[in-house]
Amino acid sequence: MTAPLDGIRVVDWTHVLAGPACAYYLGLLGADVIKVERPGRGDAMRHRGGTDKARAAEGMSTAYLTQSAGKRALAVDLTTDAGREVFRHLLTSADVLVENHRPATLERMGLTEAETRALNPRLIHCAMTGYGRQNDMAGAPAYDVNIQAISGLMALTGTQETGPLRTGAPIVDYATGMAAAMAVMAALMQREKTGQGVFVDVSMLETAFALMSSTITDYRLTGTEPKPRGNAANSRSPSSGVFTCATGQISLGVNEEAQFQALAQALGHEDWLSDPRFAEAGARDAHGEALGAELSEVLRTRPAAEWEERLMAAGVPCAQLRTLPEALALPAAQQRGFAMRGAAGFCGLPFVLEGASSHDAARSPRKLGADTDTVLKDLGFSEEEIETLLSRGIVASA
């Protein structure tokens, strides 16, 4: 068993969710990840997010824990010259720097991508920002909720009655983390060919756009502004969407002719297949409201769980609407173990790589500065130098 990124060192100088998630994903693939935080409070996400206030008060909120396992924790004050010198020393040993600070912050600290790569020409400097570089919004701050609002994603979510709605989970943060991890992997492959590091520019806004790619294409080619459609399917098939049952709701994804035939038969309505309103796709589109009404009438006669079992057996794409606890109890969740197959039993990657193992998967999320001494020793600092840095408050240990 080998880890794909074994031998790769990642410096995680990030905060909140997207940046730490990127570094976490790289760690799950075997990288040695060193989390760099300011002494005292550390990553602000340590103290917020989630419902467990006691853990948050201890600097180990559930939101922080989610993407912090498997990392070593170094606390160093980068507002000081001595702290930045320690950081530069760390970068000379690194393959990848992941950071999500505004360009002005990097300039003020002398840690721009030009400066970090001059220090280490093989370094891959991955910058994650709200709007990316080379545009008039490059310096603007942003969180997931801001990007959902500004990108148009919220305007697509909900109904005309509810108005725009944010998605229930910070999907832009985690999608940006995945996009950045993919970009870093591509940069590492490129470095194998050129021997040189590169600058990786990751935009949260563009990640949100990527999640809406087909919608964007439709708008660009047709000029039709998309509207919120509630629980209707993006395919716009009248036999797709979410329907209320006797108890619960069921989502249908019936878009192909064979699927509609299977649906009609499983529901006991073979007559739909000879009904001129529903017999072929064009007619179903023209009489979508009538088909939807008949589907609703039938589906209301039995519980969603019963319909799901029957329709799945017939090969009809469908799913009963579930809560998160119910979803985590599914065989596909339990048997594959996503929620616990990551480092130290936290969430893992959304894929399984045959023949690969995670690097140091047992390391639990660390207290602020828990590995400061060992990281500095690895970098060649003597006991006396470390003690001096600690006494001056340049670095801190748990």
mmCIF file of C-alpha atoms in Angstrom:
data_model
loop_
_atom_site.group_PDB
_atom_site.id
_atom_site.type_symbol
_atom_site.label_atom_id
_atom_site.label_comp_id
_atom_site.label_asym_id
_atom_site.label_seq_id
_atom_site.Cartn_x
_atom_site.Cartn_y
_atom_site.Cartn_z
ATOM 1 C CA MET A 1 0.000 0.000 0.000
ATOM 2 C CA THR A 2 1.414 3.356 -0.999
ATOM 3 C CA ALA A 3 0.218 6.922 -0.514
ATOM 4 C CA PRO A 4 0.198 8.943 -3.773
ATOM 5 C CA LEU A 5 1.647 12.075 -2.144
ATOM 6 C CA ASP A 6 4.069 10.346 0.215
ATOM 7 C CA GLY A 7 7.157 12.566 0.501
ATOM 8 C CA ILE A 8 5.298 15.763 -0.441
ATOM 9 C CA ARG A 9 5.273 18.487 2.227
ATOM 10 C CA VAL A 10 2.350 20.911 2.273
ATOM 11 C CA VAL A 11 2.382 24.115 4.303
ATOM 12 C CA ASP A 12 -1.208 24.898 5.257
ATOM 13 C CA TRP A 13 -1.364 28.651 5.939
ATOM 14 C CA THR A 14 -5.132 28.880 5.682
ATOM 15 C CA HIS A 15 -8.177 29.534 7.798
ATOM 16 C CA VAL A 16 -11.965 28.918 7.905
ATOM 17 C CA LEU A 17 -13.091 25.992 5.629
ATOM 18 C CA ALA A 18 -12.027 26.029 1.960
ATOM 19 C CA GLY A 19 -8.281 26.358 2.505
ATOM 20 C CA PRO A 20 -8.012 23.883 5.388
ATOM 21 C CA ALA A 21 -10.155 21.423 3.403
ATOM 22 C CA CYS A 22 -7.771 21.602 0.443
ATOM 23 C CA ALA A 23 -4.781 20.811 2.664
ATOM 24 C CA TYR A 24 -6.750 18.057 4.412
ATOM 25 C CA TYR A 25 -7.546 16.365 1.096
ATOM 26 C CA LEU A 26 -3.856 16.474 0.145
ATOM 27 C CA GLY A 27 -3.019 14.958 3.524
ATOM 28 C CA LEU A 28 -5.476 12.134 2.921
ATOM 29 C CA LEU A 29 -3.502 11.375 -0.228
ATOM 30 C CA GLY A 30 -0.314 11.060 1.809
ATOM 31 C CA ALA A 31 1.187 14.541 2.052
ATOM 32 C CA ASP A 32 2.921 15.721 5.216
ATOM 33 C CA VAL A 33 0.737 18.717 6.109
ATOM 34 C CA ILE A 34 1.954 21.375 8.531
ATOM 35 C CA LYS A 35 -0.803 23.703 9.740
ATOM 36 C CA VAL A 36 0.548 27.201 10.451
ATOM 37 C CA GLU A 37 -1.441 29.379 12.862
ATOM 38 C CA ARG A 38 -0.894 32.519 14.899
ATOM 39 C CA PRO A 39 -0.117 31.987 18.592
ATOM 40 C CA GLY A 40 -2.890 32.693 21.044
ATOM 41 C CA ARG A 41 -6.120 32.057 19.182
ATOM 42 C CA GLY A 42 -5.083 30.249 16.016
ATOM 43 C CA ASP A 43 -7.471 29.627 13.143
ATOM 44 C CA ALA A 44 -10.717 31.462 13.996
ATOM 45 C CA MET A 45 -12.654 28.378 12.925
ATOM 46 C CA ARG A 46 -11.330 26.620 16.009
ATOM 47 C CA HIS A 47 -13.821 28.679 18.000
ATOM 48 C CA ARG A 48 -16.894 28.786 15.786
ATOM 49 C CA GLY A 49 -19.068 26.537 13.660
ATOM 50 C CA GLY A 50 -21.122 23.522 14.649
ATOM 51 C CA THR A 51 -23.454 23.024 17.584
ATOM 52 C CA ASP A 52 -20.942 21.857 20.203
ATOM 53 C CA LYS A 53 -20.167 25.032 22.154
ATOM 54 C CA ALA A 54 -17.959 23.219 24.663
ATOM 55 C CA ARG A 55 -15.573 21.995 21.957
ATOM 56 C CA ALA A 56 -15.558 25.447 20.356
ATOM 57 C CA ALA A 57 -14.633 27.037 23.691
ATOM 58 C CA GLU A 58 -11.638 24.685 23.821
ATOM 59 C CA GLY A 59 -10.534 25.709 20.331
ATOM 60 C CA MET A 60 -11.637 22.437 18.775
ATOM 61 C CA SER A 61 -15.025 23.176 17.198
ATOM 62 C CA THR A 62 -16.621 20.472 15.096
ATOM 63 C CA ALA A 63 -16.196 22.692 12.024
ATOM 64 C CA TYR A 64 -12.465 22.862 12.737
ATOM 65 C CA LEU A 65 -12.131 19.151 13.496
ATOM 66 C CA THR A 66 -13.681 18.197 10.159
ATOM 67 C CA GLN A 67 -10.641 19.114 8.082
ATOM 68 C CA SER A 68 -7.792 19.155 10.620
ATOM 69 C CA ALA A 69 -6.890 15.534 11.304
ATOM 70 C CA GLY A 70 -3.585 14.209 10.011
ATOM 71 C CA LYS A 71 -1.868 17.599 10.207
ATOM 72 C CA ARG A 72 1.001 18.826 12.363
ATOM 73 C CA ALA A 73 0.319 22.095 14.204
ATOM 74 C CA LEU A 74 2.875 24.923 14.204
ATOM 75 C CA ALA A 75 2.120 28.222 15.969
ATOM 76 C CA VAL A 76 4.251 31.138 14.731
ATOM 77 C CA ASP A 77 3.685 34.899 14.734
ATOM 78 C CA LEU A 78 4.034 36.019 11.122
ATOM 79 C CA THR A 79 3.551 39.664 12.054
ATOM 80 C CA THR A 80 7.134 39.644 13.361
ATOM 81 C CA ASP A 81 10.350 39.585 11.344
ATOM 82 C CA ALA A 82 11.600 36.587 13.298
ATOM 83 C CA GLY A 83 8.331 34.725 12.739
ATOM 84 C CA ARG A 84 8.427 35.344 9.013
ATOM 85 C CA GLU A 85 12.012 34.106 8.969
ATOM 86 C CA VAL A 86 10.866 30.846 10.567
ATOM 87 C CA PHE A 87 8.109 30.627 7.951
ATOM 88 C CA ARG A 88 10.529 31.220 5.081
ATOM 89 C CA HIS A 89 12.753 28.489 6.479
ATOM 90 C CA LEU A 90 9.727 26.188 6.451
ATOM 91 C CA LEU A 91 8.935 27.092 2.837
ATOM 92 C CA THR A 92 12.420 26.107 1.691
ATOM 93 C CA SER A 93 11.577 22.564 2.810
ATOM 94 C CA ALA A 94 8.092 22.516 1.280
ATOM 95 C CA ASP A 95 6.639 21.345 -2.008
ATOM 96 C CA VAL A 96 3.327 23.177 -1.713
ATOM 97 C CA LEU A 97 2.088 26.288 0.050
ATOM 98 C CA VAL A 98 -1.692 26.560 0.368
ATOM 99 C CA GLU A 99 -2.949 29.950 1.568
ATOM 100 C CA ASN A 100 -6.190 31.912 1.405
ATOM 101 C CA HIS A 101 -5.138 35.455 2.276
ATOM 102 C CA ARG A 102 -5.851 38.613 0.361
ATOM 103 C CA PRO A 103 -3.044 39.874 -1.919
ATOM 104 C CA ALA A 104 -2.551 42.953 0.257
ATOM 105 C CA THR A 105 -1.797 40.699 3.245
ATOM 106 C CA LEU A 106 0.841 38.818 1.267
ATOM 107 C CA GLU A 107 2.437 42.059 0.102
ATOM 108 C CA ARG A 108 2.527 43.467 3.629
ATOM 109 C CA MET A 109 4.259 40.325 4.905
ATOM 110 C CA GLY A 110 6.633 39.906 1.988
ATOM 111 C CA LEU A 111 5.073 36.572 1.124
ATOM 112 C CA THR A 112 3.671 37.125 -2.360
ATOM 113 C CA GLU A 113 3.872 34.288 -4.853
ATOM 114 C CA ALA A 114 6.880 35.965 -6.497
ATOM 115 C CA GLU A 115 8.694 36.110 -3.158
ATOM 116 C CA THR A 116 7.859 32.590 -2.014
ATOM 117 C CA ARG A 117 8.880 31.036 -5.307
ATOM 118 C CA ALA A 118 12.085 33.091 -5.408
ATOM 119 C CA LEU A 119 12.822 31.511 -2.043
ATOM 120 C CA ASN A 120 12.036 28.023 -3.352
ATOM 121 C CA PRO A 121 11.770 27.717 -7.151
ATOM 122 C CA ARG A 122 10.179 24.266 -6.860
ATOM 123 C CA LEU A 123 7.431 25.537 -4.578
ATOM 124 C CA ILE A 124 3.836 25.351 -5.780
ATOM 125 C CA HIS A 125 2.096 28.393 -4.316
ATOM 126 C CA CYS A 126 -1.671 27.833 -4.253
ATOM 127 C CA ALA A 127 -3.639 31.002 -3.521
ATOM 128 C CA MET A 128 -7.343 30.631 -2.745
ATOM 129 C CA THR A 129 -9.358 33.862 -2.797
ATOM 130 C CA GLY A 130 -12.940 34.945 -3.290
ATOM 131 C CA TYR A 131 -12.567 36.296 -6.805
ATOM 132 C CA GLY A 132 -9.144 35.241 -8.095
ATOM 133 C CA ARG A 133 -6.352 37.508 -9.278
ATOM 134 C CA GLN A 134 -6.107 39.895 -12.226
ATOM 135 C CA ASN A 135 -9.460 41.590 -11.796
ATOM 136 C CA ASP A 136 -10.910 44.593 -9.987
ATOM 137 C CA MET A 137 -12.349 42.409 -7.193
ATOM 138 C CA ALA A 138 -9.105 40.595 -6.421
ATOM 139 C CA GLY A 139 -8.718 42.169 -2.992
ATOM 140 C CA ALA A 140 -12.304 41.792 -1.807
ATOM 141 C CA PRO A 141 -12.944 39.508 1.197
ATOM 142 C CA ALA A 142 -15.486 36.701 0.834
ATOM 143 C CA TYR A 143 -16.992 33.753 2.640
ATOM 144 C CA ASP A 144 -19.134 30.914 1.303
ATOM 145 C CA VAL A 145 -22.369 32.771 2.070
ATOM 146 C CA ASN A 146 -21.152 35.830 0.139
ATOM 147 C CA ILE A 147 -20.173 33.796 -2.911
ATOM 148 C CA GLN A 148 -23.477 31.936 -2.927
ATOM 149 C CA ALA A 149 -25.210 35.315 -3.012
ATOM 150 C CA ILE A 150 -23.047 37.091 -5.573
ATOM 151 C CA SER A 151 -22.597 34.165 -7.977
ATOM 152 C CA GLY A 152 -26.281 33.712 -8.802
ATOM 153 C CA LEU A 153 -26.422 30.353 -7.020
ATOM 154 C CA MET A 154 -28.854 31.599 -4.381
ATOM 155 C CA ALA A 155 -31.059 33.159 -7.044
ATOM 156 C CA LEU A 156 -31.485 29.678 -8.557
ATOM 157 C CA THR A 157 -32.419 28.082 -5.243
ATOM 158 C CA GLY A 158 -35.879 28.150 -3.701
ATOM 159 C CA THR A 159 -39.151 29.171 -5.329
ATOM 160 C CA GLN A 160 -40.855 32.353 -6.427
ATOM 161 C CA GLU A 161 -42.645 32.298 -3.062
ATOM 162 C CA THR A 162 -39.604 31.724 -0.836
ATOM 163 C CA GLY A 163 -37.222 33.925 -2.767
ATOM 164 C CA PRO A 164 -33.499 33.108 -2.999
ATOM 165 C CA LEU A 165 -32.166 30.536 -0.528
ATOM 166 C CA ARG A 166 -28.653 29.586 0.524
ATOM 167 C CA THR A 167 -27.877 25.901 0.279
ATOM 168 C CA GLY A 168 -28.030 24.182 3.662
ATOM 169 C CA ALA A 169 -24.297 23.293 3.657
ATOM 170 C CA PRO A 170 -21.247 25.425 2.712
ATOM 171 C CA ILE A 171 -20.916 23.751 -0.655
ATOM 172 C CA VAL A 172 -18.811 26.504 -2.249
ATOM 173 C CA ASP A 173 -16.212 26.206 0.505
ATOM 174 C CA TYR A 174 -15.818 22.467 0.098
ATOM 175 C CA ALA A 175 -16.040 22.575 -3.696
ATOM 176 C CA THR A 176 -13.290 25.232 -3.697
ATOM 177 C CA GLY A 177 -11.178 22.992 -1.467
ATOM 178 C CA MET A 178 -11.591 20.125 -3.935
ATOM 179 C CA ALA A 179 -10.864 22.388 -6.915
ATOM 180 C CA ALA A 180 -7.702 23.666 -5.255
ATOM 181 C CA ALA A 181 -6.554 20.139 -4.386
ATOM 182 C CA MET A 182 -7.083 19.094 -8.015
ATOM 183 C CA ALA A 183 -5.116 22.148 -9.172
ATOM 184 C CA VAL A 184 -2.251 21.342 -6.808
ATOM 185 C CA MET A 185 -2.157 17.772 -8.099
ATOM 186 C CA ALA A 186 -1.975 19.078 -11.665
ATOM 187 C CA ALA A 187 0.823 21.470 -10.666
ATOM 188 C CA LEU A 188 2.764 18.623 -9.066
ATOM 189 C CA MET A 189 2.431 16.625 -12.294
ATOM 190 C CA GLN A 190 3.654 19.632 -14.283
ATOM 191 C CA ARG A 191 6.614 20.050 -11.933
ATOM 192 C CA GLU A 192 7.616 16.472 -12.684
ATOM 193 C CA LYS A 193 8.093 17.558 -16.304
ATOM 194 C CA THR A 194 9.616 21.011 -15.810
ATOM 195 C CA GLY A 195 11.287 20.861 -12.410
ATOM 196 C CA GLN A 196 9.747 24.240 -11.594
ATOM 197 C CA GLY A 197 7.012 25.290 -9.223
ATOM 198 C CA VAL A 198 4.030 27.294 -10.423
ATOM 199 C CA PHE A 199 1.477 29.713 -9.039
ATOM 200 C CA VAL A 200 -2.036 28.276 -8.671
ATOM 201 C CA ASP A 201 -4.838 30.860 -8.647
ATOM 202 C CA VAL A 202 -8.117 29.460 -7.264
ATOM 203 C CA SER A 203 -11.331 31.500 -7.263
ATOM 204 C CA MET A 204 -14.341 30.754 -5.075
ATOM 205 C CA LEU A 205 -16.547 32.657 -7.533
ATOM 206 C CA GLU A 206 -15.380 30.536 -10.445
ATOM 207 C CA THR A 207 -15.882 27.399 -8.367
ATOM 208 C CA ALA A 208 -19.489 28.449 -7.806
ATOM 209 C CA PHE A 209 -19.795 29.077 -11.544
ATOM 210 C CA ALA A 210 -18.392 25.588 -12.188
ATOM 211 C CA LEU A 211 -21.196 24.130 -10.073
ATOM 212 C CA MET A 212 -23.639 25.873 -12.421
ATOM 213 C CA SER A 213 -21.839 25.092 -15.695
ATOM 214 C CA SER A 214 -24.788 23.720 -17.671
ATOM 215 C CA THR A 215 -27.017 26.552 -16.473
ATOM 216 C CA ILE A 216 -24.425 29.111 -17.559
ATOM 217 C CA THR A 217 -24.106 27.494 -20.981
ATOM 218 C CA ASP A 218 -27.874 27.526 -21.448
ATOM 219 C CA TYR A 219 -28.046 31.216 -20.543
ATOM 220 C CA ARG A 220 -25.150 32.177 -22.829
ATOM 221 C CA LEU A 221 -26.575 30.326 -25.834
ATOM 222 C CA THR A 222 -30.243 31.188 -25.386
ATOM 223 C CA GLY A 223 -30.264 34.437 -23.437
ATOM 224 C CA THR A 224 -32.934 32.971 -21.162
ATOM 225 C CA GLU A 225 -32.345 34.075 -17.590
ATOM 226 C CA PRO A 226 -32.734 31.092 -15.243
ATOM 227 C CA LYS A 227 -35.392 31.270 -12.551
ATOM 228 C CA PRO A 228 -35.729 29.331 -9.295
ATOM 229 C CA ARG A 229 -37.635 26.118 -9.917
ATOM 230 C CA GLY A 230 -37.925 24.715 -6.420
ATOM 231 C CA ASN A 231 -37.696 20.932 -6.469
ATOM 232 C CA ALA A 232 -38.265 20.523 -10.199
ATOM 233 C CA ALA A 233 -35.460 18.657 -11.948
ATOM 234 C CA ASN A 234 -32.901 20.525 -14.043
ATOM 235 C CA SER A 235 -33.702 18.173 -16.914
ATOM 236 C CA ARG A 236 -37.139 19.841 -17.094
ATOM 237 C CA SER A 237 -38.677 16.452 -17.726
ATOM 238 C CA PRO A 238 -42.273 16.469 -16.388
ATOM 239 C CA SER A 239 -41.698 13.014 -14.931
ATOM 240 C CA SER A 240 -38.732 14.197 -12.888
ATOM 241 C CA GLY A 241 -38.702 16.160 -9.661
ATOM 242 C CA VAL A 242 -39.834 15.745 -6.060
ATOM 243 C CA PHE A 243 -43.327 14.412 -5.368
ATOM 244 C CA THR A 244 -45.301 14.114 -2.128
ATOM 245 C CA CYS A 245 -46.353 10.618 -1.100
ATOM 246 C CA ALA A 246 -48.764 9.280 1.525
ATOM 247 C CA THR A 247 -45.862 9.758 3.915
ATOM 248 C CA GLY A 248 -42.626 11.414 2.909
ATOM 249 C CA GLN A 249 -41.478 12.586 -0.502
ATOM 250 C CA ILE A 250 -39.747 10.905 -3.401
ATOM 251 C CA SER A 251 -37.418 12.292 -6.045
ATOM 252 C CA LEU A 252 -37.851 10.931 -9.570
ATOM 253 C CA GLY A 253 -35.196 11.227 -12.252
ATOM 254 C CA VAL A 254 -37.145 9.882 -15.211
ATOM 255 C CA ASN A 255 -35.626 11.430 -18.328
ATOM 256 C CA GLU A 256 -35.288 8.620 -20.873
ATOM 257 C CA GLU A 257 -37.989 6.749 -22.774
ATOM 258 C CA ALA A 258 -37.149 3.388 -21.230
ATOM 259 C CA GLN A 259 -37.262 4.958 -17.772
ATOM 260 C CA PHE A 260 -40.733 6.397 -18.360
ATOM 261 C CA GLN A 261 -41.973 3.034 -19.586
ATOM 262 C CA ALA A 262 -40.595 1.375 -16.453
ATOM 263 C CA LEU A 263 -42.200 4.065 -14.288
ATOM 264 C CA ALA A 264 -45.614 3.653 -15.876
ATOM 265 C CA GLN A 265 -45.516 -0.098 -15.468
ATOM 266 C CA ALA A 266 -44.259 0.042 -11.863
ATOM 267 C CA LEU A 267 -47.018 2.491 -10.946
ATOM 268 C CA GLY A 268 -49.676 0.311 -12.588
ATOM 269 C CA HIS A 269 -50.394 2.851 -15.326
ATOM 270 C CA GLU A 270 -49.455 1.130 -18.559
ATOM 271 C CA ASP A 271 -52.317 3.169 -20.051
ATOM 272 C CA TRP A 272 -49.986 6.193 -20.039
ATOM 273 C CA LEU A 273 -47.917 4.447 -22.711
ATOM 274 C CA SER A 274 -50.848 4.533 -25.151
ATOM 275 C CA ASP A 275 -52.297 7.852 -24.010
ATOM 276 C CA PRO A 276 -51.526 10.328 -26.837
ATOM 277 C CA ARG A 277 -50.685 12.974 -24.206
ATOM 278 C CA PHE A 278 -47.929 10.862 -22.664
ATOM 279 C CA ALA A 279 -46.942 8.228 -25.220
ATOM 280 C CA GLU A 280 -43.795 10.017 -26.403
ATOM 281 C CA ALA A 281 -41.416 12.628 -24.982
ATOM 282 C CA GLY A 282 -42.634 15.600 -27.017
ATOM 283 C CA ALA A 283 -46.233 14.971 -26.005
ATOM 284 C CA ARG A 284 -45.231 14.630 -22.357
ATOM 285 C CA ASP A 285 -43.484 17.979 -22.522
ATOM 286 C CA ALA A 286 -46.545 19.574 -24.074
ATOM 287 C CA HIS A 287 -48.810 18.076 -21.411
ATOM 288 C CA GLY A 288 -46.380 18.265 -18.516
ATOM 289 C CA GLU A 289 -48.856 19.798 -16.104
ATOM 290 C CA ALA A 290 -51.359 17.012 -16.689
ATOM 291 C CA LEU A 291 -48.702 14.321 -16.330
ATOM 292 C CA GLY A 292 -47.436 15.894 -13.130
ATOM 293 C CA ALA A 293 -50.953 15.942 -11.713
ATOM 294 C CA GLU A 294 -51.511 12.267 -12.499
ATOM 295 C CA LEU A 295 -48.128 11.295 -11.075
ATOM 296 C CA SER A 296 -48.881 13.210 -7.889
ATOM 297 C CA GLU A 297 -52.262 11.528 -7.543
ATOM 298 C CA VAL A 298 -50.750 8.062 -7.842
ATOM 299 C CA LEU A 299 -47.741 8.705 -5.613
ATOM 300 C CA ARG A 300 -49.911 10.064 -2.800
ATOM 301 C CA THR A 301 -51.495 6.636 -2.389
ATOM 302 C CA ARG A 302 -48.455 4.944 -0.802
ATOM 303 C CA PRO A 303 -45.522 5.872 1.462
ATOM 304 C CA ALA A 304 -42.342 7.124 -0.155
ATOM 305 C CA ALA A 305 -40.365 4.199 1.270
ATOM 306 C CA GLU A 306 -42.665 1.726 -0.453
ATOM 307 C CA TRP A 307 -42.485 3.550 -3.768
ATOM 308 C CA GLU A 308 -38.686 3.736 -3.547
ATOM 309 C CA GLU A 309 -38.395 -0.024 -3.088
ATOM 310 C CA ARG A 310 -40.793 -0.762 -5.943
ATOM 311 C CA LEU A 311 -39.356 1.772 -8.377
ATOM 312 C CA MET A 312 -35.735 0.903 -7.698
ATOM 313 C CA ALA A 313 -36.548 -2.748 -8.329
ATOM 314 C CA ALA A 314 -37.986 -1.677 -11.690
ATOM 315 C CA GLY A 315 -34.827 0.273 -12.580
ATOM 316 C CA VAL A 316 -36.426 3.700 -12.190
ATOM 317 C CA PRO A 317 -33.990 6.402 -10.954
ATOM 318 C CA CYS A 318 -35.541 7.557 -7.693
ATOM 319 C CA ALA A 319 -34.751 8.363 -4.083
ATOM 320 C CA GLN A 320 -36.802 8.924 -0.982
ATOM 321 C CA LEU A 321 -36.117 12.294 0.611
ATOM 322 C CA ARG A 322 -34.032 11.635 3.725
ATOM 323 C CA THR A 323 -32.624 13.561 6.632
ATOM 324 C CA LEU A 324 -28.855 13.536 7.103
ATOM 325 C CA PRO A 325 -29.008 10.905 9.873
ATOM 326 C CA GLU A 326 -31.141 8.726 7.605
ATOM 327 C CA ALA A 327 -28.750 9.255 4.693
ATOM 328 C CA LEU A 328 -25.739 8.284 6.800
ATOM 329 C CA ALA A 329 -27.522 5.030 7.666
ATOM 330 C CA LEU A 330 -27.787 4.008 3.992
ATOM 331 C CA PRO A 331 -25.832 0.919 2.923
ATOM 332 C CA ALA A 332 -23.851 3.059 0.469
ATOM 333 C CA ALA A 333 -22.793 5.289 3.356
ATOM 334 C CA GLN A 334 -22.301 2.597 5.987
ATOM 335 C CA GLN A 335 -20.497 0.041 3.867
ATOM 336 C CA ARG A 336 -18.163 2.543 2.196
ATOM 337 C CA GLY A 337 -17.681 4.503 5.431
ATOM 338 C CA PHE A 338 -17.230 8.011 4.001
ATOM 339 C CA ALA A 339 -18.081 9.733 7.275
ATOM 340 C CA MET A 340 -15.278 7.930 9.103
ATOM 341 C CA ARG A 341 -12.711 6.779 6.557
ATOM 342 C CA GLY A 342 -10.664 9.984 6.640
ATOM 343 C CA ALA A 343 -7.763 10.733 8.950
ATOM 344 C CA ALA A 344 -8.473 9.807 12.584
ATOM 345 C CA GLY A 345 -11.984 8.684 11.685
ATOM 346 C CA PHE A 346 -13.308 11.925 10.227
ATOM 347 C CA CYS A 347 -14.881 12.441 6.790
ATOM 348 C CA GLY A 348 -12.814 11.151 3.913
ATOM 349 C CA LEU A 349 -12.421 11.761 0.207
ATOM 350 C CA PRO A 350 -15.419 11.136 -2.081
ATOM 351 C CA PHE A 351 -13.535 8.407 -3.933
ATOM 352 C CA VAL A 352 -11.539 5.288 -3.174
ATOM 353 C CA LEU A 353 -8.158 4.922 -4.853
ATOM 354 C CA GLU A 354 -7.263 1.273 -5.330
ATOM 355 C CA GLY A 355 -3.950 0.316 -3.776
ATOM 356 C CA ALA A 356 -3.508 3.641 -1.970
ATOM 357 C CA SER A 357 -3.189 4.290 1.733
ATOM 358 C CA SER A 358 -3.527 7.471 3.762
ATOM 359 C CA HIS A 359 -0.402 8.918 5.324
ATOM 360 C CA ASP A 360 -0.399 9.117 9.143
ATOM 361 C CA ALA A 361 -4.145 8.620 9.168
ATOM 362 C CA ALA A 362 -4.251 8.096 12.926
ATOM 363 C CA ARG A 363 -3.158 11.642 13.899
ATOM 364 C CA SER A 364 -6.116 13.358 15.541
ATOM 365 C CA PRO A 365 -6.718 17.098 15.099
ATOM 366 C CA ARG A 366 -4.063 18.867 17.113
ATOM 367 C CA LYS A 367 -4.190 21.577 19.727
ATOM 368 C CA LEU A 368 -2.758 24.940 18.712
ATOM 369 C CA GLY A 369 1.033 24.652 18.502
ATOM 370 C CA ALA A 370 1.078 20.995 19.511
ATOM 371 C CA ASP A 371 3.895 20.177 17.085
ATOM 372 C CA THR A 372 5.837 23.427 17.155
ATOM 373 C CA ASP A 373 8.896 21.896 18.828
ATOM 374 C CA THR A 374 9.114 18.863 16.557
ATOM 375 C CA VAL A 375 8.542 20.857 13.364
ATOM 376 C CA LEU A 376 11.267 23.343 14.299
ATOM 377 C CA LYS A 377 13.644 20.505 15.149
ATOM 378 C CA ASP A 378 12.896 18.914 11.772
ATOM 379 C CA LEU A 379 13.851 22.239 10.167
ATOM 380 C CA GLY A 380 17.200 22.223 11.945
ATOM 381 C CA PHE A 381 16.562 24.654 14.790
ATOM 382 C CA SER A 382 18.556 23.903 17.917
ATOM 383 C CA GLU A 383 17.067 23.529 21.390
ATOM 384 C CA GLU A 384 18.502 26.920 22.326
ATOM 385 C CA GLU A 385 17.040 28.626 19.260
ATOM 386 C CA ILE A 386 13.630 27.084 19.902
ATOM 387 C CA GLU A 387 13.709 28.166 23.539
ATOM 388 C CA THR A 388 14.573 31.714 22.474
ATOM 389 C CA LEU A 389 11.714 31.821 19.980
ATOM 390 C CA LEU A 390 9.331 30.493 22.629
ATOM 391 C CA SER A 391 10.462 32.976 25.278
ATOM 392 C CA ARG A 392 10.030 35.890 22.864
ATOM 393 C CA GLY A 393 6.531 34.738 21.859
ATOM 394 C CA ILE A 394 7.577 34.298 18.219
ATOM 395 C CA VAL A 395 6.364 30.708 18.342
ATOM 396 C CA ALA A 396 4.119 28.881 20.804
ATOM 397 C CA SER A 397 3.619 25.280 21.798
ATOM 398 C CA ALA A 398 0.653 23.508 23.316
#
